[in-house]
Short mmCIF file of N, CA, C and O and ligand atoms in Angstrom, two decimals:
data_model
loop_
_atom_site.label_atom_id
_atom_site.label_comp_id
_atom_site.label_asym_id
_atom_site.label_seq_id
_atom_site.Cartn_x
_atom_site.Cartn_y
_atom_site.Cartn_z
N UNK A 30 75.36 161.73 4.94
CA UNK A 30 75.02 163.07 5.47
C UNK A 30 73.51 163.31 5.35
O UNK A 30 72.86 163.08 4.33
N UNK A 31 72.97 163.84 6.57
CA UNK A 31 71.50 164.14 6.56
C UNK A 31 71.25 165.39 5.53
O UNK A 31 72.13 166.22 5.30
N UNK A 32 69.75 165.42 4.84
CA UNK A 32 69.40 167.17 4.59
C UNK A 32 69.78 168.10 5.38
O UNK A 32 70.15 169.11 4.79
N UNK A 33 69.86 168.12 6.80
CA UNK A 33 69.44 169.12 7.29
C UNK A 33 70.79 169.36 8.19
O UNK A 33 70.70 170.37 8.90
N UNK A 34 72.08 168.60 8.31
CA UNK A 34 73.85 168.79 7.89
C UNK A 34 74.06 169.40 6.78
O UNK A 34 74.80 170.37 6.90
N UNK A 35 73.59 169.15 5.50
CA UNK A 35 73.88 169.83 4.30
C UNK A 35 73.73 171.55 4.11
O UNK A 35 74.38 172.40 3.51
N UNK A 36 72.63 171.53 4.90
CA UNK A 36 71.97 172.32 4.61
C UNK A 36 72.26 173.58 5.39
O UNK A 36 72.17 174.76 5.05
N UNK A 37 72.61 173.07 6.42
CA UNK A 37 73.75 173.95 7.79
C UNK A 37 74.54 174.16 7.57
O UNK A 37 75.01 175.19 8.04
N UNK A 38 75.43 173.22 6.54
CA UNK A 38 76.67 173.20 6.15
C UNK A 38 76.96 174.76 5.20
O UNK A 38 77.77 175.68 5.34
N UNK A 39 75.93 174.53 4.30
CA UNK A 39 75.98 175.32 3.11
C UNK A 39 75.74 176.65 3.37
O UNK A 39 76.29 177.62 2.84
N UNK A 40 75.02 176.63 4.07
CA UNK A 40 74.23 177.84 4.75
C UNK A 40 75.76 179.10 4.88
O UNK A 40 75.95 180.22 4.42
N UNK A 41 76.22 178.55 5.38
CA UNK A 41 77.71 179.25 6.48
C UNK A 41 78.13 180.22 4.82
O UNK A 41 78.38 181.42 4.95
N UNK A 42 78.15 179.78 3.80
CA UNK A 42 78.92 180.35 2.69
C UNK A 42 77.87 181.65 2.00
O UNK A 42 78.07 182.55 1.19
N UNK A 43 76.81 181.22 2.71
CA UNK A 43 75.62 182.68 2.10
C UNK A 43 76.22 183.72 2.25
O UNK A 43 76.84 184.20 3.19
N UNK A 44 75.90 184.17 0.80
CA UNK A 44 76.45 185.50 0.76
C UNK A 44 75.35 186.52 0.82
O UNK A 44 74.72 186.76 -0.21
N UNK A 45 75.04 187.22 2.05
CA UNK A 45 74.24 187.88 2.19
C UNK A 45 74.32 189.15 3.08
O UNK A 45 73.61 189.12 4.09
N UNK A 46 75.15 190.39 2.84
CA UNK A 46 76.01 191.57 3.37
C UNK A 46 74.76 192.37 3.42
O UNK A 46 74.80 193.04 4.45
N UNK A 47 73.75 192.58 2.80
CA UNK A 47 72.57 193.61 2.80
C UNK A 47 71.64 193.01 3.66
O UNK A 47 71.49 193.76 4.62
N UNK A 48 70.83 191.81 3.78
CA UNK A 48 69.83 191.42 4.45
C UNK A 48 70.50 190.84 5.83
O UNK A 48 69.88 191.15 6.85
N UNK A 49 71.33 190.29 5.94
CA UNK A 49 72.70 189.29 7.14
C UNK A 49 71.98 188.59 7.59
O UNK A 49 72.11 188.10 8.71
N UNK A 50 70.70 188.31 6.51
CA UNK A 50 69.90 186.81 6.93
C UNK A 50 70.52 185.90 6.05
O UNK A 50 70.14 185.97 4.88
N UNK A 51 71.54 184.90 6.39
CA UNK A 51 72.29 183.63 5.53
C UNK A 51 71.25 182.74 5.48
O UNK A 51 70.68 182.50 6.55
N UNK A 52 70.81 182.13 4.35
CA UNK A 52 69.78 180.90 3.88
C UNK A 52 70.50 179.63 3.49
O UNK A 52 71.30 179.74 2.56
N UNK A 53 70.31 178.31 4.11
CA UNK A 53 71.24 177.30 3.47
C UNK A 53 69.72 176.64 3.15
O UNK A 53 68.70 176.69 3.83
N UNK A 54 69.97 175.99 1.87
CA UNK A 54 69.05 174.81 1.30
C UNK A 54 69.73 173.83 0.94
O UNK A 54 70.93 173.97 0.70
N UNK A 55 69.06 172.53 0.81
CA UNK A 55 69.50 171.28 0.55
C UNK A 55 68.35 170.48 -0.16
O UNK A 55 67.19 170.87 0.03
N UNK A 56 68.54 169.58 -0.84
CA UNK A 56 67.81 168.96 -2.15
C UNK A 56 68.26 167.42 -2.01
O UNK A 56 69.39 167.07 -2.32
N UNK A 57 67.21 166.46 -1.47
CA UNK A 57 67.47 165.02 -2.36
C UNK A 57 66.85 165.08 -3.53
O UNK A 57 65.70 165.48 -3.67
N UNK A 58 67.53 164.72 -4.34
CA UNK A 58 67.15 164.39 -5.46
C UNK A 58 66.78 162.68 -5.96
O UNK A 58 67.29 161.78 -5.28
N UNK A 59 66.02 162.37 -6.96
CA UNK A 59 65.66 161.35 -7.06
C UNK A 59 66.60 160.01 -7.40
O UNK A 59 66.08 158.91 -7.58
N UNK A 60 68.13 160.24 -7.47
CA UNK A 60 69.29 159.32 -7.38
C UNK A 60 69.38 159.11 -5.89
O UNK A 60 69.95 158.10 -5.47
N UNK A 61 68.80 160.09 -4.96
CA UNK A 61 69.84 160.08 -4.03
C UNK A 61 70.53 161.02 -3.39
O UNK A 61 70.57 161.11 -2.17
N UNK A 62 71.07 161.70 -4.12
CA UNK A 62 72.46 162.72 -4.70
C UNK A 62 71.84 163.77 -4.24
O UNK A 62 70.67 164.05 -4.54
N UNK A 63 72.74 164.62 -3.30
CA UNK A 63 71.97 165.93 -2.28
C UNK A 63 72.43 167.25 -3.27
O UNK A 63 73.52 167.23 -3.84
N UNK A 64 71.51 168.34 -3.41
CA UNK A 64 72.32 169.39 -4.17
C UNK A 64 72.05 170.80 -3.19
O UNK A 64 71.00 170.93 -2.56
N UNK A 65 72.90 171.59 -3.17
CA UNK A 65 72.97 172.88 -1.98
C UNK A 65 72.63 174.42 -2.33
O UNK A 65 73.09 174.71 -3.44
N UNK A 66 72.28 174.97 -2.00
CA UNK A 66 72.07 176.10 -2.32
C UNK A 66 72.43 177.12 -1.16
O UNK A 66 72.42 176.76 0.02
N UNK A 67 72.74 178.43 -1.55
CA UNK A 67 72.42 179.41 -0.75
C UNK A 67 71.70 180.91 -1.24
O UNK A 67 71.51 181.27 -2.40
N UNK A 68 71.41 181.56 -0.10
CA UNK A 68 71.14 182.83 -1.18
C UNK A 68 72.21 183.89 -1.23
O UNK A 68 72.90 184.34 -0.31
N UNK A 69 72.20 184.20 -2.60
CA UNK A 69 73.37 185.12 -2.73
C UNK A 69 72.87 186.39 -2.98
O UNK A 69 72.35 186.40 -4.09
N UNK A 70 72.81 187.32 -2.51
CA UNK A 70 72.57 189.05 -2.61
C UNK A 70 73.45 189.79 -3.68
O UNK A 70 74.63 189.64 -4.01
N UNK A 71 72.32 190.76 -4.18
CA UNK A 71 73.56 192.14 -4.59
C UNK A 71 73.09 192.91 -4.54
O UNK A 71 71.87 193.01 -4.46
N UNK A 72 74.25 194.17 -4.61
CA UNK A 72 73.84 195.72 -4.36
C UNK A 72 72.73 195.91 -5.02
O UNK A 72 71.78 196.31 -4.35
N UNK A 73 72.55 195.70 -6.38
CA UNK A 73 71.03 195.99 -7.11
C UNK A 73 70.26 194.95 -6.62
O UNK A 73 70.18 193.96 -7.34
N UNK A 74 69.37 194.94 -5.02
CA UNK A 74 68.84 194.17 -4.50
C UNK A 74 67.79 193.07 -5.07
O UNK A 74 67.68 191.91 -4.68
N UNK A 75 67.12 193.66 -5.99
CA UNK A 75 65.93 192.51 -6.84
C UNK A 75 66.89 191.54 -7.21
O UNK A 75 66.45 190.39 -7.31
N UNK A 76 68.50 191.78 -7.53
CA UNK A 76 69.29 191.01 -8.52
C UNK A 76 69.47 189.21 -7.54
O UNK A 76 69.54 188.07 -8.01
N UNK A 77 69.50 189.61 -6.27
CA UNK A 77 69.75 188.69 -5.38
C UNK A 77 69.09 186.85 -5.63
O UNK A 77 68.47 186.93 -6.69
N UNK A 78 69.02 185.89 -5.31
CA UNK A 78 68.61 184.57 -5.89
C UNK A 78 68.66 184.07 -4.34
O UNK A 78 69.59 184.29 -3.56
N UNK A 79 67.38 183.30 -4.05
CA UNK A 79 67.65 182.58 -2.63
C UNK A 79 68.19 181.34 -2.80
O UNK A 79 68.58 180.93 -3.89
N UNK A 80 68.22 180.85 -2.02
CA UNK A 80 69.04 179.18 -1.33
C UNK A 80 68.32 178.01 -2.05
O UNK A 80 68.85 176.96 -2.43
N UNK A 81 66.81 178.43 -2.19
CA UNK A 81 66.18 177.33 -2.58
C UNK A 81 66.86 177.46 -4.09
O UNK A 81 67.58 176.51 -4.38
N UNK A 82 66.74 178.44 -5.03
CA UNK A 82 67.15 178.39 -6.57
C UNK A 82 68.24 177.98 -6.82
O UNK A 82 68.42 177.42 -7.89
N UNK A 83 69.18 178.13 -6.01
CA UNK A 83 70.58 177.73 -6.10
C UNK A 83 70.32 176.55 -5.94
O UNK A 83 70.49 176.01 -7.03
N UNK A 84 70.02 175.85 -5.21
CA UNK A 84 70.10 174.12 -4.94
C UNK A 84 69.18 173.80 -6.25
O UNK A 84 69.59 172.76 -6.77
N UNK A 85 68.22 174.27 -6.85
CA UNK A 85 67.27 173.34 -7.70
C UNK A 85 68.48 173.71 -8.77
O UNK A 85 68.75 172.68 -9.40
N UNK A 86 69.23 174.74 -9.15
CA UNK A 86 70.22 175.54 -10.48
C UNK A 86 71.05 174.11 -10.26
O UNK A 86 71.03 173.34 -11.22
N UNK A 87 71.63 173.78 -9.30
CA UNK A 87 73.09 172.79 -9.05
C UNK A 87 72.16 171.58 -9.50
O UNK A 87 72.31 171.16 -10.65
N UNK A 88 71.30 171.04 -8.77
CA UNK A 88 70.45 169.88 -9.15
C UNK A 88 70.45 169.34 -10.60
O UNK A 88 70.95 168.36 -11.15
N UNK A 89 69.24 170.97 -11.25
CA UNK A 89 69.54 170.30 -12.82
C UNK A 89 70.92 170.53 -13.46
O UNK A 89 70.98 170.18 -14.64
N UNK A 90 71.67 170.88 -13.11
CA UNK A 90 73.07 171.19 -13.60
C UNK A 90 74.01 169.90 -13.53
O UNK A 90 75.11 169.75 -14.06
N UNK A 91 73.34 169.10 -12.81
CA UNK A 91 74.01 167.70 -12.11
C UNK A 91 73.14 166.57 -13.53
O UNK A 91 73.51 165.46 -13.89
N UNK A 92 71.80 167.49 -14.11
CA UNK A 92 71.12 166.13 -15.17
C UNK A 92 69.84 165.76 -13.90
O UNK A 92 68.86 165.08 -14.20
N UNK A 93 69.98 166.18 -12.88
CA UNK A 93 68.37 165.68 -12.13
C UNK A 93 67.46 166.98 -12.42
O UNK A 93 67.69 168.17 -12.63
N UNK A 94 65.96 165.94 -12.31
CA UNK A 94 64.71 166.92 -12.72
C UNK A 94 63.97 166.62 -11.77
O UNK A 94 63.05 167.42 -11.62
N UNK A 95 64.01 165.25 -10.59
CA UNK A 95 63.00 165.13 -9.77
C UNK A 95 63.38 164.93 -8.42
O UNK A 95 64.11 164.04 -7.98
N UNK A 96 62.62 166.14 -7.61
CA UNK A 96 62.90 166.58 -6.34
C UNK A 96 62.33 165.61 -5.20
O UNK A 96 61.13 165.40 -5.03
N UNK A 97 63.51 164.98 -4.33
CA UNK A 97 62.47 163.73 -3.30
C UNK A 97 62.43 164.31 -2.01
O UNK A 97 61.86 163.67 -1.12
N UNK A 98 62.99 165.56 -1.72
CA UNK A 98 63.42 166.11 -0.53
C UNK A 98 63.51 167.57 -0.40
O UNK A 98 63.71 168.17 -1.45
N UNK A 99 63.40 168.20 0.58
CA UNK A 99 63.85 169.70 0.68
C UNK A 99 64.19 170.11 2.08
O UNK A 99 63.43 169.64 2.92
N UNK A 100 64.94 170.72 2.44
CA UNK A 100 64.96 171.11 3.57
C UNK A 100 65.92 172.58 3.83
O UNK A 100 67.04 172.60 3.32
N UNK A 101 65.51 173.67 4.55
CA UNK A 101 65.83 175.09 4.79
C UNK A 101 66.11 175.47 6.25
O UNK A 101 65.40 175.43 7.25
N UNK A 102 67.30 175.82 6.06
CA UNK A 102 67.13 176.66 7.28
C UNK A 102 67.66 177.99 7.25
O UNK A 102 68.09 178.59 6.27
N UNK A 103 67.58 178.36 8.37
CA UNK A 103 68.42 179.85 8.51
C UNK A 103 67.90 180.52 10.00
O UNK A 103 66.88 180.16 10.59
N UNK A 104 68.89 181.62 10.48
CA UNK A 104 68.87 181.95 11.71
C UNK A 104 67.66 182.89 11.95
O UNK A 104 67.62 184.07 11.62
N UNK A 105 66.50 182.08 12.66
CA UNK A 105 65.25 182.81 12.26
C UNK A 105 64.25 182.26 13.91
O UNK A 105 64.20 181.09 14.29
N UNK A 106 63.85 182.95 14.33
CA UNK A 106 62.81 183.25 15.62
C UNK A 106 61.98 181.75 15.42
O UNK A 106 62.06 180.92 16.33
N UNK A 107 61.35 181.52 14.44
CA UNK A 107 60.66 180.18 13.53
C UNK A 107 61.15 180.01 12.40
O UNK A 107 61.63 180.86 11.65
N UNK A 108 60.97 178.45 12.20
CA UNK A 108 61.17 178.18 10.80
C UNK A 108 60.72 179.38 9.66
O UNK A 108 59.65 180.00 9.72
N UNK A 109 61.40 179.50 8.96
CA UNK A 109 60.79 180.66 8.00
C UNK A 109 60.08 179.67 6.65
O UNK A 109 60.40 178.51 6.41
N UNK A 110 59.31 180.29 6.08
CA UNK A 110 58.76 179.05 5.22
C UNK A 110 59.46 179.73 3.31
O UNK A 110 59.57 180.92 3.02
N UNK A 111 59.73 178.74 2.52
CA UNK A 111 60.04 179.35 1.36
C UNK A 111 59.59 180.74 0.70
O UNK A 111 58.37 180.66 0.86
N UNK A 112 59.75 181.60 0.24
CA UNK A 112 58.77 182.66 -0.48
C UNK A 112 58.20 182.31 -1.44
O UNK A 112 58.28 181.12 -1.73
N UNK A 113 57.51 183.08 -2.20
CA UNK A 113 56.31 182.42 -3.17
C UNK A 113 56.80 182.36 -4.01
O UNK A 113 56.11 181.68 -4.78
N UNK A 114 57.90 182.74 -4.58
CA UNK A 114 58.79 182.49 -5.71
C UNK A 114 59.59 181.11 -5.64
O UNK A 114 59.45 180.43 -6.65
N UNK A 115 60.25 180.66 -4.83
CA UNK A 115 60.38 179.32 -4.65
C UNK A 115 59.77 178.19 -4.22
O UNK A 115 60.15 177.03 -4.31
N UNK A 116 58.78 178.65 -3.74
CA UNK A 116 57.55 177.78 -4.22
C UNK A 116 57.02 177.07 -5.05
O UNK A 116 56.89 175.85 -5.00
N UNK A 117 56.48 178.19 -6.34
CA UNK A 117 56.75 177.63 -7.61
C UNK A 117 57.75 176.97 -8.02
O UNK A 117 57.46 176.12 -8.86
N UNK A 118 58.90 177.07 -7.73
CA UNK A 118 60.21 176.88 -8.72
C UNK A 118 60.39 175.49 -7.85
O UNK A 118 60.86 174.58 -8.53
N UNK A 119 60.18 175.24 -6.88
CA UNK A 119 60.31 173.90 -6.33
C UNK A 119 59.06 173.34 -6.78
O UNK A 119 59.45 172.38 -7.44
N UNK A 120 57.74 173.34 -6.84
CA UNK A 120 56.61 172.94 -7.51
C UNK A 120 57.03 172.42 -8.94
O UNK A 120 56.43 171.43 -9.36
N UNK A 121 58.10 173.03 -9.80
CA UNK A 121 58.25 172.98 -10.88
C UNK A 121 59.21 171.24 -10.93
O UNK A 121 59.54 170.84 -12.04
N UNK A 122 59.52 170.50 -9.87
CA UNK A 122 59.98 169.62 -9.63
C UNK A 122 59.62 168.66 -8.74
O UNK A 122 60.37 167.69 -8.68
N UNK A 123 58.58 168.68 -7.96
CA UNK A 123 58.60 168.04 -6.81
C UNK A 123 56.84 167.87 -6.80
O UNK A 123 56.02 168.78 -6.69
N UNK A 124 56.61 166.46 -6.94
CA UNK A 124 55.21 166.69 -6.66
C UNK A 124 54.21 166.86 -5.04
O UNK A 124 54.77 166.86 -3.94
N UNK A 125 53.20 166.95 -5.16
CA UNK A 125 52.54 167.58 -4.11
C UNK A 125 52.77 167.30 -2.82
O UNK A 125 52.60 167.97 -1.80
N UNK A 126 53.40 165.62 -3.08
CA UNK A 126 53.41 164.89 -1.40
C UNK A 126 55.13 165.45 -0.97
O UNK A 126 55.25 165.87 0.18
N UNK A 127 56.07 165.45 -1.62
CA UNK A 127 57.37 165.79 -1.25
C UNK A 127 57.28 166.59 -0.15
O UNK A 127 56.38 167.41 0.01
N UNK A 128 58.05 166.41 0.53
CA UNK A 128 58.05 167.43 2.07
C UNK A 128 59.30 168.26 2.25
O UNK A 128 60.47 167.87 2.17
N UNK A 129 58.81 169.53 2.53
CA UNK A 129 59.75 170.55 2.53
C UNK A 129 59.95 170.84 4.18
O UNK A 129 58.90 171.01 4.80
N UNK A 130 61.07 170.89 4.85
CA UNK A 130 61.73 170.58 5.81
C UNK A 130 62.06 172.39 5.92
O UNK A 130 62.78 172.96 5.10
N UNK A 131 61.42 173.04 7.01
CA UNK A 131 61.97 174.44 7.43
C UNK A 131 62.50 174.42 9.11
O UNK A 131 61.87 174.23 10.15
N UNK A 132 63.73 174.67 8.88
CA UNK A 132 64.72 174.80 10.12
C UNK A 132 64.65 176.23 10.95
O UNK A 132 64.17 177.25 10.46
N UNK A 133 65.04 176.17 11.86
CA UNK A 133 65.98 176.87 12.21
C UNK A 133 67.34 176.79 13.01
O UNK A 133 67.55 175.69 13.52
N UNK A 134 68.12 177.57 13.16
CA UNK A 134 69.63 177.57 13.33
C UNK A 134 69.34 176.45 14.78
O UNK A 134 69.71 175.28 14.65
N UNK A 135 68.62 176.94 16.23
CA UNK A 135 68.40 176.79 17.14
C UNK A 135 67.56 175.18 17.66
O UNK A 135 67.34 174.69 18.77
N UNK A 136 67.31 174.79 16.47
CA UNK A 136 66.96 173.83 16.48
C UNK A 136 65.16 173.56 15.84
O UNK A 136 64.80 172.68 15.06
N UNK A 137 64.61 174.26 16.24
CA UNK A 137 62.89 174.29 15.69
C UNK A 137 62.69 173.55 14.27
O UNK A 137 63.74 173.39 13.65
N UNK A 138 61.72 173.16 13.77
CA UNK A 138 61.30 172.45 12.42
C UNK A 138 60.13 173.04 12.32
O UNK A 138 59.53 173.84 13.04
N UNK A 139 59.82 172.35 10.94
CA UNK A 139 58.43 172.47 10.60
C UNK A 139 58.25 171.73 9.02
O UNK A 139 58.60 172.19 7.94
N UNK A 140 57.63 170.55 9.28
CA UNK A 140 57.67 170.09 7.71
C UNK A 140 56.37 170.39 6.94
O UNK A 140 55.33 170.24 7.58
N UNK A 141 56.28 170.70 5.95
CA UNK A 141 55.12 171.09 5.16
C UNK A 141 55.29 170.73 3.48
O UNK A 141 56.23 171.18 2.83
N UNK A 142 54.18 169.80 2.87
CA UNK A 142 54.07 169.27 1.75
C UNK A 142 53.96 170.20 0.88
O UNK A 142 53.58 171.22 1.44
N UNK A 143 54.15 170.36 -0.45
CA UNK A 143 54.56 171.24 -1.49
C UNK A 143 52.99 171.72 -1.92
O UNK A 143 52.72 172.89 -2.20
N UNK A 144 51.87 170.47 -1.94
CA UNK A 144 50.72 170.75 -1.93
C UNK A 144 50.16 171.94 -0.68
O UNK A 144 49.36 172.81 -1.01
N UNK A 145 50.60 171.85 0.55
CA UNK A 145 49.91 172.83 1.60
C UNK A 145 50.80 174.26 1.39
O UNK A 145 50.32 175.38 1.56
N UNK A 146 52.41 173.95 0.94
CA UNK A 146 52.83 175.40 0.22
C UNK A 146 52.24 175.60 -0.63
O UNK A 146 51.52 176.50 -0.21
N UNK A 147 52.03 175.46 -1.39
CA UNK A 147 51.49 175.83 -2.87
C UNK A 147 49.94 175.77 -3.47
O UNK A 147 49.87 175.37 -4.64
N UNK A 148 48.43 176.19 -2.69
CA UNK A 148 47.85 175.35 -3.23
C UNK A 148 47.40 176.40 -4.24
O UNK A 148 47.47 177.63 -4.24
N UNK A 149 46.81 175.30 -5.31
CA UNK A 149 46.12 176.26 -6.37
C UNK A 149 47.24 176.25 -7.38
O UNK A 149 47.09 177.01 -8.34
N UNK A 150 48.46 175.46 -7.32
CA UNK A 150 49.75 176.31 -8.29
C UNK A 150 49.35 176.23 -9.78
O UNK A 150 48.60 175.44 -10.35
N UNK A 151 49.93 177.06 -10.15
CA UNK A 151 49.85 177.02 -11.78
C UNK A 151 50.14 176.07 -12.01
O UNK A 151 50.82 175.55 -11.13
N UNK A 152 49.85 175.21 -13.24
CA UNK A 152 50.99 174.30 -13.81
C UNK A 152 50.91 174.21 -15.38
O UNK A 152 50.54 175.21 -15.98
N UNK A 153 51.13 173.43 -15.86
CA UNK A 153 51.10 173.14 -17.66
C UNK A 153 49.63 172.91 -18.33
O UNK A 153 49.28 173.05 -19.50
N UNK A 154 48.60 172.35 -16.72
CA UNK A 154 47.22 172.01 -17.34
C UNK A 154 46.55 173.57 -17.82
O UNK A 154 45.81 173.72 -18.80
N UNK A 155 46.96 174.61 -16.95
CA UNK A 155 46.35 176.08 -17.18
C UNK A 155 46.77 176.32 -18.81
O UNK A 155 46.18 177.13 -19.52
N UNK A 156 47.87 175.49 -19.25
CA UNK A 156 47.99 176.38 -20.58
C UNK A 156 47.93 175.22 -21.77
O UNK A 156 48.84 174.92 -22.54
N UNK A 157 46.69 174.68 -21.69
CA UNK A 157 46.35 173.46 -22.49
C UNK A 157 45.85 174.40 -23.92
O UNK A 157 46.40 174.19 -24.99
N UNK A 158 44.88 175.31 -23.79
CA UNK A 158 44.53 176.24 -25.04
C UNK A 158 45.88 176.50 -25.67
O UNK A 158 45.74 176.48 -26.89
N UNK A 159 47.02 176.72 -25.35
CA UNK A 159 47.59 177.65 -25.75
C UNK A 159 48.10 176.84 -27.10
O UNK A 159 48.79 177.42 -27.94
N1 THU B 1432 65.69 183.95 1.36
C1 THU B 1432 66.02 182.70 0.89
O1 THU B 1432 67.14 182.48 0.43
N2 THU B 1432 65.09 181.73 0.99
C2 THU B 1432 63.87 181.88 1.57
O2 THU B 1432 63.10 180.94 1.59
C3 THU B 1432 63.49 183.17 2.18
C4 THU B 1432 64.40 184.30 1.89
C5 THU B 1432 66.73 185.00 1.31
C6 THU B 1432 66.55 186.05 0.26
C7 THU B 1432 67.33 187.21 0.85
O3 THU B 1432 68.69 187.05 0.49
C8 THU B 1432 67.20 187.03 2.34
O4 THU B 1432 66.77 185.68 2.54
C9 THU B 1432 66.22 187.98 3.00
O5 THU B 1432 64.99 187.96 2.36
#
């Protein structure tokens, strides 16, 4: 199965009744081994978690820490690109060259390296004093 079957696949189960934008994500991981995400909403709206967190949550939950793949879609005019919150949180796994794969339902792409999402990211070197 490709990323971007997985990722369509998963998508369909988003639970998302407030925004009725459904997000499917998909994850190779460094076995191989694909992990899925969606975003799930709730009434206390901040409470909500997107597609990307869910797939990295299942990933390390599976024992993987290193991200070889990404890919997103959802029913969107253009690829929509991660938010800045999963950004980081995929940064937190995936180094700069990994390519993040943004879909849409209709067919459109757009691949973009974790380095051109992210530049400048924080990482562990910022907190060398500490
Ligand atoms: N969302 C994701 O799941 N991933 C993204 O990359 C962008 C946004 C979700 C969060 C929320 O449930 C809905 O899309 C609208 O923002």
């Amino acid at each position: 199965m490709t990323l971007l079957q997985a990722a369509t696949t998963v998508r369909h189960n988003a639970y998302a009744p407030y925004s009725r934008f459904k997000v499917g994500a998909a994850i190779r991981a460094a076995s191989g081994a694909i992990y899925t995400g969606v975003n799930v909403e709730n009434v206390a709206y901040p409470e909500g978690t997107c597609a990307e967190a869910g797939a990295i949550a299942a990933m390390v939950a599976a024992g993987e820490t290193v991200i070889a793949e990404v890919c997103v879609i959802a029913d969107s005019p253009e690829p929509v690109p991660p938010c800045g919150g999963c950004r980081q949180k995929i940064a937190e796994f995936a180094g700069p060259d990994v390519m993040v794969t943004l879909c849409t339902t209709d067919g459109k792409s757009r691949s973009m390296s974790v380095a051109a999402l992210l530049p400048g990211r924080f990482d562990a070197s910022h907190m060398a004093r500490s």
